[in-house]
Amino acid sequence: MEFSADRPTFFVNPDYRPMTGAAKPVIDPATLETVGAIAAAADGEIDAVLTAATKAQTAWKKLDAKSRARHLHAVANAIEAADFTRCAELMVREMGKPYPEAIGEIANCAPIFRYYAEMARDDAGKVAGTTQAGSFQYARYEPYGTSVHIMPYNFPILLMCWTVAASLAAGNACVIKPAEATTLSTLDYFKVFRSLPEGLISCLPGGAATAQALIASDRTHAVAFTGSVAAGKAVAVACAERMKPCVIEAGGSDPLIISQHAPLDVAAAGSVTAAFHLTGQVCTSAERFFVVDAIHDRFVDLFAEKTRTLRIGNGLDKTEIGPLVSEAARAKVMRLVDDAIRSGAKAVTGGRIPPAHNVGWFYEPTILTGITPDMTIVREECFGPVAAIYRVKDFDEAIELANDSPFGLGASVFTTDLAEAHEAAERLEAGMVWVNNPLIDNDALPFGGWKASGLGRELGRQGLDAFRRSKMVIIDHKPAIQDWWYPYPDSWFREAGGRKHV
C-alpha cells in the first residue's frame, strides 16, 4: 500500500502497512484543524519490525564497504530526485514550521548519506606497535546489530538522517520511532529508502510506550535519542540497565554573548535567528543573552527593531514565526515569561499572544531585559521565542554567568576581538561554540553537549563510532609455546616461611 495521512500506517522497507491500534487525530497547531491520523504500534507490529530488521542486518553486516556505500549513495540520489512538496506541507501542518524551513530540511539530507558512505569505507582501525615479536595486533570495528532512533518534532527528518546514515554505514539495521507530532511527514519521507535491502529500515509510530518497548527488546542493540533532558535521562537509565550504548542529545538553554567589540548590526541580525528560528523550538536556540553594559542599550534597540519586522502566521503563508507545536508548549513559555516579569524583568517586545492570531498556539517573539540569575526562565529550557537579556559589566562576567547553568549544548559569541574569540572557545562549557555565526553545523564535526545536555556525539567520525563496537585482535602467525604459559619454571618462585609464592 502507499502512504496516506488519513489512515494509520507504519513502514517496513519497502512497504507501508496498516496499523491495528486506535486512530488518533493529528492537529494543525496553527488552525487546530485535523491533518490526518496516527496510531501507536501494537506488540505484533513491533515484533514484525524487529524480525525484519534482524534478518536484514544479518546480510547487511556482511556486505563489503564499497557495496554498502553504493546503497547509501542510492539513498542520496533518491533524496535529490524526489519531490518533497507534500512531505514539507505535512510537516508545516503537523508542527507549524514555516514552509521554506520544512522544504529545506527535508531536501538537504543527501550530503549526510554521501559523507557516511565514504567515511565507512575508511574503516580507521588501528594497528598497534606489537608487544611481542611475531605478533600482529590491531583493532577492528563491527556493527552492534539493530539501532533504535527516537526522534524529536523540531527537525524530524534532518536529525533522523544524521544518526540513520551513520548507523547504516556502520552495518546496522535501523528502527525509527518518530515524534508523535511529526509522524506523518516522517512516514512520507521513507519512500527515499526503498532502494535499501528489504526490512533494513523501518518507521514505527507511537509514544513513550513504543520507545520503551524498543529499548527493552533483546533484539535492539544501540539507541539514539533527541529530546528533553527528563526524557533523555530516562532513556539513558533504561539503556544502562541493559548495558546498551546510547547517544543522548537532550537540549539546553544556550548562552549568547554580545561583546563590546561586537559588530552590532551583525550581532542584532544574527541574534534574531539564534533566538527565534523555528519559533525558538531549536535545541541550540540562544535563550540567555549576556550583553556588555557599554553597548547594552544600543544592542537592545537594534535587536528589538529587527525582531518587530518578523511576520507571525501559518507556516504555509509568508511568515518567519509559526505557532508553537502544542498548547502545552505555549503554556510553558507563557509561565516562564510571566514569572520573569513578576520578578522584575521587562518585555521590550512580545510577552503576549498576538491579537491577530487568537486561534492556534501562537506567541509573539519576546525580548526580556532586566534578567537576573535567580529567575526560573534561565534555569529551565524555555524552548520558545524568548530572548532573556542580562546586562553584564564585562566579557569575563558574561563567560562566568554563561557557564552558570546545568546545560551545556551550544554557546555563541559576537565579537571582532580575536583574543575574546579564543577565550570564548576555551572557557565556555559547551559542546559547541559559535563565533559570529550561530547555529550552523558541519557533517564532519561532532555535534552534542556537555553536562545535562547529553551523552555521546552525532556527526563526524565520532558519530560513526557511536554505532559500532571495537574488537582487539591478536594474531601470532608462527604459533609457539610462550615462556609465560603454565606451568611456571621453578626459578620464578621464591621461598618464604617454608612456603612457595609466585
Coordinates of C-alpha atoms in Angstrom, one line a residue, residues 257 292 392-403 420 423 427-428:
I257 CA 27.4 36.8 24.5
V292 CA 28.2 44.1 28.0
V392 CA 26.9 42.4 32.4
K393 CA 29.9 44.7 33.3
D394 CA 32.4 42.9 31.0
F395 CA 33.3 39.9 29.0
D396 CA 34.6 37.9 32.0
E397 CA 31.3 38.3 33.8
A398 CA 29.5 37.2 30.7
I399 CA 31.6 34.0 30.5
E400 CA 31.1 33.3 34.2
L401 CA 27.3 33.7 34.0
A402 CA 27.0 31.8 30.7
N403 CA 28.7 28.8 32.4
E420 CA 37.9 37.2 23.1
E423 CA 38.9 32.9 25.2
R427 CA 36.3 28.8 28.5
L428 CA 32.7 28.2 27.6

